[in-house]
Amino acid sequence: MRGELVESSVNMPDDGLVRRVKALACTAPLQALEDNKGSLGRVDARPYHMVELALHTIDQVAMAMDFDRGAEHAKVIDQVSHFAAVQVPEQRGHEHRAVAEWVLHKLINIGTLDRGFTWTYGRVDAEGDYSRYDFDFKLLVEHSTSDGQVYLRVTDEAINVLVGALDTDVESAQVAAEYKLEHLITRGRLEDAKLAAEQARYRTVQYGEYLRQYLDATRRDVRTVDWEQQVPTLLEEALEHIEARYRHESAILTNITEHRDGARDARKKQQAAGLVDIVRDCIHRHMQLQTRIQGAGALFREEQDRQQFSGPPQRAAVDVFNQVLVPLLGMPIGAAVVPVADFFRLGVAPAPPAVTSLNTLAARLLTVRTEHSVYAGAVPVPDVRQDADPPRFSEEDQRIARKLIDLAVDETRALSALLSEARAYGSAVERLVLRDAVHAFSPALSETMLRGDSSVLLAVPVAEEIDSPSLAGDELLVSRVRLAAPEGEWDDDGSGDEEFDE
């Protein structure tokens, strides 16, 4: 009996399993940051905790956005750079900023076509069949305003990543979070209360985002939004939500203020002060939400009048894919020829006739034809002046540089000494010597052996700074090393295994 029960439950649809899989999918981009931080070649990103930086980035965007605007890229990068500096204080400032920019671009998913993430999951339908679906989501999106500015906004999935849930009812989550906050404050657990207050604020942001999406859809097309049942119910529930939350948060604010003023421990006083700021921000956001709700009805009536009296479009647009291509692909070739010909005949503009009247025709017929010359005319003389820039290094500079760097076999010179000698001939010779020394740091040994050279120039670093007024870095020892092949390992044609002695 138990085995039959387990088997029957496996074949039944499990919405809870799908919700948990989607919740894990929203955290996959954050985990990918940790796995791929080695790809940030210009900065050593191994000491950074990328998941923490990603959560901090989403947090900064969520707290900066309101109904009209979002977070600015530069300010978000500055805030995340400060957090990165706290993680790895031994790194330099530009490295923290490079890591912050990389994390932000990965959360936006710059480089993809739609800048979104896709996660494939499975679902058991009512018949017991297992099918796979794609879950498309985004974490941070870019929105442009009327003045041409581009701002960042968080999506519902990003907020759910912050609070650790997916598709949670906004109202019930808000009530539960605030009762939990009140209980923690009463018990004096201010550290846990701070986390609960932040979660309540995230839910407030999400509630406002829902309303903003409805209003934006109304501005585009009133018919796409249900203003008869759905939106009025939402507005009524939102007003009740604001009234209850404002009363509740005001009481919480009074309680926190008493904890802050009466605390003797400096840490408790600082935690209480941080809670006061968070709850005040929640009250401010509720006031913004109330203002938008009060203006929602007027916005609907304005958009309804504007869209109703703007008139139908002057020219009906044709959906080429759904109205032309898809039906034609399902038709036989013989039956599809006539619709295709009609489409191109009607879609291509007619060519105007060359002759539009009898006078034009008579004038053309009576025009005397002129004999064209067999020659094309005078051939222009091209300007072959040399306007190219002169070479940067003269032949004399190159000759002197080769002479200085051409060391004898087993002779070793410090790069500082070579540059000091080259500096006497000018900066061009110095740069040529430096170039050859840098190439000698990683010489192409295989090509040297194939050319049959008996020696190669080699440079190795030493544990001291280079002595040069214009350069900084490690000192290099430059030497010419003999290349030799052991006896018996050369073939008759000169090929074979090659070895060299340094």
mmCIF file of N, CA and C in Angstrom, residues 20-123:
data_model
loop_
_atom_site.group_PDB
_atom_site.id
_atom_site.type_symbol
_atom_site.label_atom_id
_atom_site.label_comp_id
_atom_site.label_asym_id
_atom_site.label_seq_id
_atom_site.Cartn_x
_atom_site.Cartn_y
_atom_site.Cartn_z
ATOM 1 N N ARG A 20 9.999 25.642 -5.974
ATOM 2 C CA ARG A 20 11.333 25.538 -5.390
ATOM 3 C C ARG A 20 12.412 25.507 -6.468
ATOM 4 N N VAL A 21 12.121 24.844 -7.589
ATOM 5 C CA VAL A 21 13.092 24.823 -8.692
ATOM 6 C C VAL A 21 13.282 26.225 -9.254
ATOM 7 N N LYS A 22 12.200 26.995 -9.400
ATOM 8 C CA LYS A 22 12.319 28.364 -9.885
ATOM 9 C C LYS A 22 13.091 29.234 -8.895
ATOM 10 N N ALA A 23 12.876 28.965 -7.595
ATOM 11 C CA ALA A 23 13.624 29.735 -6.604
ATOM 12 C C ALA A 23 15.117 29.478 -6.722
ATOM 13 N N LEU A 24 15.494 28.217 -6.932
ATOM 14 C CA LEU A 24 16.914 27.905 -7.139
ATOM 15 C C LEU A 24 17.417 28.502 -8.446
ATOM 16 N N ALA A 25 16.560 28.557 -9.469
ATOM 17 C CA ALA A 25 16.987 29.124 -10.757
ATOM 18 C C ALA A 25 17.349 30.592 -10.612
ATOM 19 N N CYS A 26 16.631 31.317 -9.750
ATOM 20 C CA CYS A 26 16.931 32.749 -9.581
ATOM 21 C C CYS A 26 18.284 32.965 -8.910
ATOM 22 N N THR A 27 18.760 31.974 -8.165
ATOM 23 C CA THR A 27 20.071 32.112 -7.525
ATOM 24 C C THR A 27 21.208 31.593 -8.397
ATOM 25 N N ALA A 28 20.879 30.955 -9.524
ATOM 26 C CA ALA A 28 21.937 30.393 -10.380
ATOM 27 C C ALA A 28 22.875 31.457 -10.938
ATOM 28 N N PRO A 29 22.382 32.627 -11.419
ATOM 29 C CA PRO A 29 23.331 33.645 -11.897
ATOM 30 C C PRO A 29 24.286 34.127 -10.820
ATOM 31 N N LEU A 30 23.845 34.149 -9.559
ATOM 32 C CA LEU A 30 24.725 34.577 -8.485
ATOM 33 C C LEU A 30 25.811 33.545 -8.223
ATOM 34 N N GLN A 31 25.430 32.266 -8.273
ATOM 35 C CA GLN A 31 26.435 31.219 -8.098
ATOM 36 C C GLN A 31 27.408 31.187 -9.274
ATOM 37 N N ALA A 32 26.910 31.518 -10.482
ATOM 38 C CA ALA A 32 27.801 31.546 -11.646
ATOM 39 C C ALA A 32 28.860 32.628 -11.521
ATOM 40 N N LEU A 33 28.547 33.717 -10.820
ATOM 41 C CA LEU A 33 29.555 34.759 -10.597
ATOM 42 C C LEU A 33 30.728 34.198 -9.804
ATOM 43 N N GLU A 34 30.431 33.398 -8.793
ATOM 44 C CA GLU A 34 31.490 32.819 -7.977
ATOM 45 C C GLU A 34 32.318 31.822 -8.775
ATOM 46 N N ASP A 35 31.659 31.063 -9.660
ATOM 47 C CA ASP A 35 32.377 30.058 -10.447
ATOM 48 C C ASP A 35 33.217 30.678 -11.549
ATOM 49 N N ASN A 36 32.791 31.824 -12.081
ATOM 50 C CA ASN A 36 33.464 32.418 -13.241
ATOM 51 C C ASN A 36 34.291 33.639 -12.899
ATOM 52 N N LYS A 37 34.567 33.876 -11.619
ATOM 53 C CA LYS A 37 35.323 35.076 -11.279
ATOM 54 C C LYS A 37 36.774 35.000 -11.744
ATOM 55 N N GLY A 38 37.252 33.807 -12.095
ATOM 56 C CA GLY A 38 38.593 33.703 -12.646
ATOM 57 C C GLY A 38 38.707 34.270 -14.040
ATOM 58 N N SER A 39 37.568 34.494 -14.728
ATOM 59 C CA SER A 39 37.614 35.053 -16.086
ATOM 60 C C SER A 39 37.887 36.544 -16.094
ATOM 61 N N LEU A 40 37.861 37.194 -14.942
ATOM 62 C CA LEU A 40 38.165 38.617 -14.861
ATOM 63 C C LEU A 40 39.673 38.775 -14.858
ATOM 64 N N GLY A 41 40.257 38.773 -16.063
ATOM 65 C CA GLY A 41 41.704 38.638 -16.201
ATOM 66 C C GLY A 41 42.498 39.809 -15.672
ATOM 67 N N ARG A 42 41.969 41.029 -15.809
ATOM 68 C CA ARG A 42 42.776 42.200 -15.449
ATOM 69 C C ARG A 42 42.834 42.430 -13.951
ATOM 70 N N VAL A 43 42.041 41.695 -13.163
ATOM 71 C CA VAL A 43 42.010 41.851 -11.712
ATOM 72 C C VAL A 43 42.013 40.462 -11.091
ATOM 73 N N ASP A 44 42.741 40.317 -10.011
ATOM 74 C CA ASP A 44 42.729 39.068 -9.259
ATOM 75 C C ASP A 44 41.462 39.046 -8.411
ATOM 76 N N ALA A 45 40.407 38.394 -8.930
ATOM 77 C CA ALA A 45 39.096 38.413 -8.267
ATOM 78 C C ALA A 45 38.900 37.251 -7.314
ATOM 79 N N ARG A 46 39.903 36.435 -7.112
ATOM 80 C CA ARG A 46 39.723 35.269 -6.245
ATOM 81 C C ARG A 46 39.401 35.629 -4.804
ATOM 82 N N PRO A 47 39.963 36.690 -4.207
ATOM 83 C CA PRO A 47 39.625 36.971 -2.808
ATOM 84 C C PRO A 47 38.206 37.498 -2.590
ATOM 85 N N TYR A 48 37.519 37.939 -3.629
ATOM 86 C CA TYR A 48 36.201 38.539 -3.458
ATOM 87 C C TYR A 48 35.130 37.451 -3.342
ATOM 88 N N HIS A 49 34.091 37.738 -2.557
ATOM 89 C CA HIS A 49 32.919 36.873 -2.450
ATOM 90 C C HIS A 49 31.841 37.447 -3.367
ATOM 91 N N MET A 50 31.707 36.872 -4.554
ATOM 92 C CA MET A 50 30.867 37.448 -5.583
ATOM 93 C C MET A 50 29.379 37.368 -5.244
ATOM 94 N N VAL A 51 28.953 36.329 -4.525
ATOM 95 C CA VAL A 51 27.539 36.227 -4.173
ATOM 96 C C VAL A 51 27.136 37.380 -3.263
ATOM 97 N N GLU A 52 28.003 37.716 -2.301
ATOM 98 C CA GLU A 52 27.709 38.844 -1.417
ATOM 99 C C GLU A 52 27.691 40.164 -2.193
ATOM 100 N N LEU A 53 28.624 40.331 -3.115
ATOM 101 C CA LEU A 53 28.622 41.549 -3.930
ATOM 102 C C LEU A 53 27.375 41.639 -4.801
ATOM 103 N N ALA A 54 26.908 40.504 -5.334
ATOM 104 C CA ALA A 54 25.705 40.516 -6.171
ATOM 105 C C ALA A 54 24.471 40.871 -5.349
ATOM 106 N N LEU A 55 24.340 40.286 -4.159
ATOM 107 C CA LEU A 55 23.206 40.620 -3.302
ATOM 108 C C LEU A 55 23.249 42.090 -2.883
ATOM 109 N N HIS A 56 24.435 42.584 -2.603
ATOM 110 C CA HIS A 56 24.572 43.995 -2.238
ATOM 111 C C HIS A 56 24.202 44.896 -3.415
ATOM 112 N N THR A 57 24.540 44.489 -4.638
ATOM 113 C CA THR A 57 24.179 45.272 -5.826
ATOM 114 C C THR A 57 22.669 45.331 -6.002
ATOM 115 N N ILE A 58 22.001 44.173 -5.881
ATOM 116 C CA ILE A 58 20.540 44.145 -6.003
ATOM 117 C C ILE A 58 19.900 44.985 -4.904
ATOM 118 N N ASP A 59 20.474 44.926 -3.704
ATOM 119 C CA ASP A 59 19.953 45.707 -2.583
ATOM 120 C C ASP A 59 20.041 47.201 -2.875
ATOM 121 N N GLN A 60 21.174 47.667 -3.398
ATOM 122 C CA GLN A 60 21.347 49.083 -3.686
ATOM 123 C C GLN A 60 20.370 49.569 -4.754
ATOM 124 N N VAL A 61 20.130 48.755 -5.780
ATOM 125 C CA VAL A 61 19.194 49.144 -6.834
ATOM 126 C C VAL A 61 17.769 49.193 -6.289
ATOM 127 N N ALA A 62 17.400 48.199 -5.458
ATOM 128 C CA ALA A 62 16.042 48.148 -4.916
ATOM 129 C C ALA A 62 15.757 49.344 -4.016
ATOM 130 N N MET A 63 16.741 49.760 -3.242
ATOM 131 C CA MET A 63 16.517 50.863 -2.324
ATOM 132 C C MET A 63 16.526 52.230 -3.023
ATOM 133 N N ALA A 64 17.129 52.319 -4.187
ATOM 134 C CA ALA A 64 17.221 53.603 -4.892
ATOM 135 C C ALA A 64 16.059 53.852 -5.845
ATOM 136 N N MET A 65 15.285 52.835 -6.188
ATOM 137 C CA MET A 65 14.245 52.999 -7.191
ATOM 138 C C MET A 65 12.948 53.490 -6.558
ATOM 139 N N ASP A 66 12.192 54.259 -7.338
ATOM 140 C CA ASP A 66 10.854 54.677 -6.962
ATOM 141 C C ASP A 66 9.955 54.503 -8.180
ATOM 142 N N PHE A 67 8.820 55.225 -8.230
ATOM 143 C CA PHE A 67 7.886 55.011 -9.331
ATOM 144 C C PHE A 67 8.431 55.508 -10.657
ATOM 145 N N ASP A 68 9.105 56.644 -10.647
ATOM 146 C CA ASP A 68 9.516 57.278 -11.902
ATOM 147 C C ASP A 68 10.940 56.932 -12.309
ATOM 148 N N ARG A 69 11.800 56.753 -11.345
ATOM 149 C CA ARG A 69 13.204 56.550 -11.651
ATOM 150 C C ARG A 69 13.720 55.310 -10.950
ATOM 151 N N GLY A 70 14.941 54.983 -11.289
ATOM 152 C CA GLY A 70 15.596 53.854 -10.652
ATOM 153 C C GLY A 70 16.958 54.255 -10.119
ATOM 154 N N ALA A 71 17.855 53.329 -10.120
ATOM 155 C CA ALA A 71 19.207 53.568 -9.604
ATOM 156 C C ALA A 71 20.137 53.927 -10.755
ATOM 157 N N GLU A 72 21.029 54.871 -10.501
ATOM 158 C CA GLU A 72 22.022 55.249 -11.500
ATOM 159 C C GLU A 72 23.188 54.268 -11.477
ATOM 160 N N HIS A 73 23.708 53.978 -12.660
ATOM 161 C CA HIS A 73 24.797 53.008 -12.764
ATOM 162 C C HIS A 73 26.007 53.428 -11.929
ATOM 163 N N ALA A 74 26.391 54.677 -12.059
ATOM 164 C CA ALA A 74 27.615 55.125 -11.391
ATOM 165 C C ALA A 74 27.486 55.041 -9.876
ATOM 166 N N LYS A 75 26.320 55.431 -9.340
ATOM 167 C CA LYS A 75 26.152 55.389 -7.890
ATOM 168 C C LYS A 75 26.139 53.963 -7.370
ATOM 169 N N VAL A 76 25.522 53.049 -8.114
ATOM 170 C CA VAL A 76 25.517 51.650 -7.693
ATOM 171 C C VAL A 76 26.938 51.086 -7.688
ATOM 172 N N ILE A 77 27.703 51.409 -8.714
ATOM 173 C CA ILE A 77 29.079 50.909 -8.785
ATOM 174 C C ILE A 77 29.912 51.480 -7.648
ATOM 175 N N ASP A 78 29.681 52.760 -7.305
ATOM 176 C CA ASP A 78 30.419 53.356 -6.183
ATOM 177 C C ASP A 78 30.101 52.641 -4.868
ATOM 178 N N GLN A 79 28.818 52.371 -4.617
ATOM 179 C CA GLN A 79 28.436 51.702 -3.377
ATOM 180 C C GLN A 79 29.010 50.289 -3.303
ATOM 181 N N VAL A 80 28.931 49.559 -4.413
ATOM 182 C CA VAL A 80 29.451 48.181 -4.421
ATOM 183 C C VAL A 80 30.972 48.199 -4.315
ATOM 184 N N SER A 81 31.628 49.214 -4.871
ATOM 185 C CA SER A 81 33.089 49.315 -4.753
ATOM 186 C C SER A 81 33.496 49.482 -3.293
ATOM 187 N N HIS A 82 32.736 50.259 -2.528
ATOM 188 C CA HIS A 82 33.035 50.416 -1.108
ATOM 189 C C HIS A 82 32.910 49.079 -0.373
ATOM 190 N N PHE A 83 31.882 48.320 -0.710
ATOM 191 C CA PHE A 83 31.710 47.008 -0.071
ATOM 192 C C PHE A 83 32.815 46.041 -0.479
ATOM 193 N N ALA A 84 33.238 46.116 -1.753
ATOM 194 C CA ALA A 84 34.345 45.275 -2.206
ATOM 195 C C ALA A 84 35.638 45.647 -1.493
ATOM 196 N N ALA A 85 35.834 46.941 -1.211
ATOM 197 C CA ALA A 85 37.022 47.368 -0.479
ATOM 198 C C ALA A 85 37.014 46.845 0.952
ATOM 199 N N VAL A 86 35.838 46.702 1.543
ATOM 200 C CA VAL A 86 35.760 46.121 2.881
ATOM 201 C C VAL A 86 36.113 44.637 2.843
ATOM 202 N N GLN A 87 35.702 43.943 1.790
ATOM 203 C CA GLN A 87 36.026 42.518 1.658
ATOM 204 C C GLN A 87 37.523 42.295 1.492
ATOM 205 N N VAL A 88 38.131 43.016 0.580
ATOM 206 C CA VAL A 88 39.551 42.816 0.253
ATOM 207 C C VAL A 88 40.242 44.171 0.363
ATOM 208 N N PRO A 89 40.635 44.582 1.561
ATOM 209 C CA PRO A 89 41.236 45.918 1.701
ATOM 210 C C PRO A 89 42.615 46.039 1.083
ATOM 211 N N GLU A 90 43.304 44.914 0.833
ATOM 212 C CA GLU A 90 44.654 45.019 0.286
ATOM 213 C C GLU A 90 44.667 45.326 -1.209
ATOM 214 N N GLN A 91 43.542 45.185 -1.902
ATOM 215 C CA GLN A 91 43.481 45.516 -3.319
ATOM 216 C C GLN A 91 43.340 47.030 -3.496
ATOM 217 N N ARG A 92 43.619 47.492 -4.710
ATOM 218 C CA ARG A 92 43.567 48.924 -4.987
ATOM 219 C C ARG A 92 42.173 49.356 -5.425
ATOM 220 N N GLY A 93 41.984 50.684 -5.436
ATOM 221 C CA GLY A 93 40.655 51.226 -5.696
ATOM 222 C C GLY A 93 40.122 50.884 -7.073
ATOM 223 N N HIS A 94 40.959 50.973 -8.101
ATOM 224 C CA HIS A 94 40.458 50.682 -9.446
ATOM 225 C C HIS A 94 40.122 49.200 -9.604
ATOM 226 N N GLU A 95 40.748 48.333 -8.828
ATOM 227 C CA GLU A 95 40.415 46.915 -8.887
ATOM 228 C C GLU A 95 39.048 46.657 -8.251
ATOM 229 N N HIS A 96 38.748 47.345 -7.134
ATOM 230 C CA HIS A 96 37.419 47.218 -6.541
ATOM 231 C C HIS A 96 36.343 47.681 -7.521
ATOM 232 N N ARG A 97 36.617 48.782 -8.205
ATOM 233 C CA ARG A 97 35.621 49.304 -9.147
ATOM 234 C C ARG A 97 35.448 48.369 -10.348
ATOM 235 N N ALA A 98 36.533 47.771 -10.823
ATOM 236 C CA ALA A 98 36.422 46.830 -11.944
ATOM 237 C C ALA A 98 35.590 45.619 -11.554
ATOM 238 N N VAL A 99 35.764 45.125 -10.334
ATOM 239 C CA VAL A 99 34.968 43.990 -9.864
ATOM 240 C C VAL A 99 33.498 44.390 -9.747
ATOM 241 N N ALA A 100 33.232 45.597 -9.218
ATOM 242 C CA ALA A 100 31.842 46.058 -9.082
ATOM 243 C C ALA A 100 31.172 46.200 -10.447
ATOM 244 N N GLU A 101 31.872 46.742 -11.425
ATOM 245 C CA GLU A 101 31.298 46.865 -12.774
ATOM 246 C C GLU A 101 31.030 45.489 -13.373
ATOM 247 N N TRP A 102 31.942 44.557 -13.155
ATOM 248 C CA TRP A 102 31.763 43.212 -13.704
ATOM 249 C C TRP A 102 30.541 42.538 -13.109
ATOM 250 N N VAL A 103 30.348 42.654 -11.806
ATOM 251 C CA VAL A 103 29.188 42.057 -11.146
ATOM 252 C C VAL A 103 27.895 42.685 -11.659
ATOM 253 N N LEU A 104 27.878 44.022 -11.791
ATOM 254 C CA LEU A 104 26.670 44.690 -12.276
ATOM 255 C C LEU A 104 26.335 44.270 -13.702
ATOM 256 N N HIS A 105 27.327 44.181 -14.565
ATOM 257 C CA HIS A 105 27.070 43.782 -15.953
ATOM 258 C C HIS A 105 26.589 42.343 -16.028
ATOM 259 N N LYS A 106 27.096 41.468 -15.177
ATOM 260 C CA LYS A 106 26.634 40.083 -15.174
ATOM 261 C C LYS A 106 25.203 39.970 -14.682
ATOM 262 N N LEU A 107 24.809 40.791 -13.716
ATOM 263 C CA LEU A 107 23.423 40.751 -13.242
ATOM 264 C C LEU A 107 22.466 41.308 -14.294
ATOM 265 N N ILE A 108 22.900 42.319 -15.056
ATOM 266 C CA ILE A 108 22.095 42.803 -16.178
ATOM 267 C C ILE A 108 22.138 41.810 -17.335
ATOM 268 N N ASN A 109 23.181 40.988 -17.355
ATOM 269 C CA ASN A 109 23.413 39.982 -18.415
ATOM 270 C C ASN A 109 23.706 40.671 -19.745
ATOM 271 N N ILE A 110 24.618 41.653 -19.669
ATOM 272 C CA ILE A 110 25.054 42.336 -20.884
ATOM 273 C C ILE A 110 25.824 41.358 -21.771
ATOM 274 N N GLY A 111 25.538 41.397 -23.047
ATOM 275 C CA GLY A 111 26.177 40.488 -23.994
ATOM 276 C C GLY A 111 25.203 39.508 -24.622
ATOM 277 N N THR A 112 24.007 39.361 -24.041
ATOM 278 C CA THR A 112 22.986 38.501 -24.622
ATOM 279 C C THR A 112 21.973 39.352 -25.381
ATOM 280 N N LEU A 113 21.152 38.682 -26.176
ATOM 281 C CA LEU A 113 20.232 39.398 -27.055
ATOM 282 C C LEU A 113 19.126 40.082 -26.259
ATOM 283 N N ASP A 114 18.465 39.355 -25.367
ATOM 284 C CA ASP A 114 17.368 39.930 -24.582
ATOM 285 C C ASP A 114 17.770 40.256 -23.159
ATOM 286 N N ARG A 115 19.062 40.040 -22.807
ATOM 287 C CA ARG A 115 19.577 40.333 -21.472
ATOM 288 C C ARG A 115 18.761 39.637 -20.393
ATOM 289 N N GLY A 116 18.444 38.382 -20.629
ATOM 290 C CA GLY A 116 17.689 37.592 -19.669
ATOM 291 C C GLY A 116 18.359 36.260 -19.423
ATOM 292 N N PHE A 117 17.883 35.562 -18.388
ATOM 293 C CA PHE A 117 18.385 34.248 -18.033
ATOM 294 C C PHE A 117 17.308 33.208 -18.328
ATOM 295 N N THR A 118 17.723 32.005 -18.627
ATOM 296 C CA THR A 118 16.803 30.910 -18.929
ATOM 297 C C THR A 118 17.201 29.693 -18.129
ATOM 298 N N TRP A 119 16.210 29.067 -17.502
ATOM 299 C CA TRP A 119 16.432 27.857 -16.719
ATOM 300 C C TRP A 119 15.405 26.815 -17.154
ATOM 301 N N THR A 120 15.855 25.637 -17.509
ATOM 302 C CA THR A 120 14.979 24.563 -17.949
ATOM 303 C C THR A 120 14.581 23.715 -16.747
ATOM 304 N N TYR A 121 13.282 23.494 -16.596
ATOM 305 C CA TYR A 121 12.786 22.690 -15.485
ATOM 306 C C TYR A 121 11.742 21.714 -16.015
ATOM 307 N N GLY A 122 11.452 20.704 -15.212
ATOM 308 C CA GLY A 122 10.473 19.687 -15.582
ATOM 309 C C GLY A 122 9.204 19.811 -14.768
ATOM 310 N N ARG A 123 8.117 19.329 -15.346
ATOM 311 C CA ARG A 123 6.818 19.409 -14.677
ATOM 312 C C ARG A 123 5.983 18.206 -15.085
#
